[in-house]
């Protein structure tokens, strides 16, 4: 969800007052959006790793348990 508060009429008033906080917030939003995308990518990767580990367990069983091969 993208909030275009700067488009609102009374937005100009708080833009002047909180401009530094707004730009800060923008930077953080972008950074956080990227982090969320990263986490999604990591979730996918983890899901694959789990599938891999299941395959490994089926193939090597106790050896995986003993040595913790990934």
PDB file of C-alpha atoms in Angstrom:
ATOM      1  CA  UNK A   1       0.000   0.000   0.000  1.00  0.00           C
ATOM      2  CA  UNK A   2       1.485   3.298  -1.081  1.00  0.00           C
ATOM      3  CA  UNK A   3       0.419   6.379   0.816  1.00  0.00           C
ATOM      4  CA  UNK A   4       0.691   9.564  -1.218  1.00  0.00           C
ATOM      5  CA  UNK A   5       0.104  11.917   1.676  1.00  0.00           C
ATOM      6  CA  UNK A   6       2.015  14.671  -0.115  1.00  0.00           C
ATOM      7  CA  UNK A   7      -0.833  14.781  -2.654  1.00  0.00           C
ATOM      8  CA  UNK A   8      -3.319  15.753   0.030  1.00  0.00           C
ATOM      9  CA  UNK A   9      -4.063  19.452   0.463  1.00  0.00           C
ATOM     10  CA  UNK A  10      -3.305  19.682   4.162  1.00  0.00           C
ATOM     11  CA  UNK A  11      -0.295  17.459   3.556  1.00  0.00           C
ATOM     12  CA  UNK A  12       1.708  20.555   2.637  1.00  0.00           C
ATOM     13  CA  UNK A  13       1.339  21.906   6.141  1.00  0.00           C
ATOM     14  CA  UNK A  14       2.822  18.833   7.763  1.00  0.00           C
ATOM     15  CA  UNK A  15       5.372  18.431   5.004  1.00  0.00           C
ATOM     16  CA  UNK A  16       6.945  21.694   6.162  1.00  0.00           C
ATOM     17  CA  UNK A  17       6.756  20.728   9.806  1.00  0.00           C
ATOM     18  CA  UNK A  18       7.888  17.115   9.487  1.00  0.00           C
ATOM     19  CA  UNK A  19       9.898  17.150   6.276  1.00  0.00           C
ATOM     20  CA  UNK A  20      12.955  15.479   7.816  1.00  0.00           C
ATOM     21  CA  UNK A  21      10.763  12.841   9.458  1.00  0.00           C
ATOM     22  CA  UNK A  22       8.914  12.301   6.168  1.00  0.00           C
ATOM     23  CA  UNK A  23      12.097  11.767   4.162  1.00  0.00           C
ATOM     24  CA  UNK A  24      13.404   9.542   6.974  1.00  0.00           C
ATOM     25  CA  UNK A  25      10.161   7.592   6.869  1.00  0.00           C
ATOM     26  CA  UNK A  26      10.421   7.253   3.085  1.00  0.00           C
ATOM     27  CA  UNK A  27      13.952   5.879   3.370  1.00  0.00           C
ATOM     28  CA  UNK A  28      12.832   3.457   6.067  1.00  0.00           C
ATOM     29  CA  UNK A  29       9.774   2.404   4.062  1.00  0.00           C
ATOM     30  CA  UNK A  30      11.925   1.641   1.044  1.00  0.00           C
ATOM     31  CA  UNK A  31      14.463  -0.184   3.177  1.00  0.00           C
ATOM     32  CA  UNK A  32      11.703  -2.135   4.929  1.00  0.00           C
ATOM     33  CA  UNK A  33      10.000  -2.982   1.635  1.00  0.00           C
ATOM     34  CA  UNK A  34      13.317  -4.394   0.408  1.00  0.00           C
ATOM     35  CA  UNK A  35      13.748  -6.310   3.646  1.00  0.00           C
ATOM     36  CA  UNK A  36      10.267  -7.788   3.196  1.00  0.00           C
ATOM     37  CA  UNK A  37      11.120  -8.847  -0.344  1.00  0.00           C
ATOM     38  CA  UNK A  38      14.362 -10.329   0.964  1.00  0.00           C
ATOM     39  CA  UNK A  39      12.451 -12.229   3.637  1.00  0.00           C
ATOM     40  CA  UNK A  40      10.107 -13.619   0.993  1.00  0.00           C
ATOM     41  CA  UNK A  41      13.132 -14.719  -1.010  1.00  0.00           C
ATOM     42  CA  UNK A  42      14.639 -16.259   2.142  1.00  0.00           C
ATOM     43  CA  UNK A  43      11.362 -18.012   2.929  1.00  0.00           C
ATOM     44  CA  UNK A  44      11.413 -19.573  -0.547  1.00  0.00           C
ATOM     45  CA  UNK A  45      15.062 -20.517  -0.098  1.00  0.00           C
ATOM     46  CA  UNK A  46      14.336 -22.018   3.334  1.00  0.00           C
ATOM     47  CA  UNK A  47      11.432 -23.989   1.903  1.00  0.00           C
ATOM     48  CA  UNK A  48      13.767 -25.380  -0.755  1.00  0.00           C
ATOM     49  CA  UNK A  49      16.399 -26.120   1.857  1.00  0.00           C
ATOM     50  CA  UNK A  50      13.799 -27.993   3.919  1.00  0.00           C
ATOM     51  CA  UNK A  51      12.853 -30.057   0.875  1.00  0.00           C
ATOM     52  CA  UNK A  52      16.555 -30.672   0.245  1.00  0.00           C
ATOM     53  CA  UNK A  53      17.045 -31.772   3.835  1.00  0.00           C
ATOM     54  CA  UNK A  54      14.112 -34.162   3.567  1.00  0.00           C
ATOM     55  CA  UNK A  55      15.687 -35.636   0.431  1.00  0.00           C
ATOM     56  CA  UNK A  56      19.060 -35.856   2.199  1.00  0.00           C
ATOM     57  CA  UNK A  57      17.476 -37.523   5.208  1.00  0.00           C
ATOM     58  CA  UNK A  58      15.831 -40.093   2.954  1.00  0.00           C
ATOM     59  CA  UNK A  59      19.100 -40.693   1.136  1.00  0.00           C
ATOM     60  CA  UNK A  60      21.621 -40.557   4.015  1.00  0.00           C
ATOM     61  CA  UNK A  61      19.511 -40.749   7.170  1.00  0.00           C
ATOM     62  CA  UNK A  62      21.681 -41.175  10.274  1.00  0.00           C
ATOM     63  CA  UNK A  63      24.792 -39.679   8.630  1.00  0.00           C
ATOM     64  CA  UNK A  64      22.943 -36.366   8.202  1.00  0.00           C
ATOM     65  CA  UNK A  65      21.842 -36.550  11.833  1.00  0.00           C
ATOM     66  CA  UNK A  66      25.386 -37.292  13.041  1.00  0.00           C
ATOM     67  CA  UNK A  67      27.301 -34.756  10.979  1.00  0.00           C
ATOM     68  CA  UNK A  68      24.611 -32.181  10.256  1.00  0.00           C
ATOM     69  CA  UNK A  69      25.309 -32.055   6.528  1.00  0.00           C
ATOM     70  CA  UNK A  70      23.300 -29.444   4.689  1.00  0.00           C
TER      71      UNK A  70
END
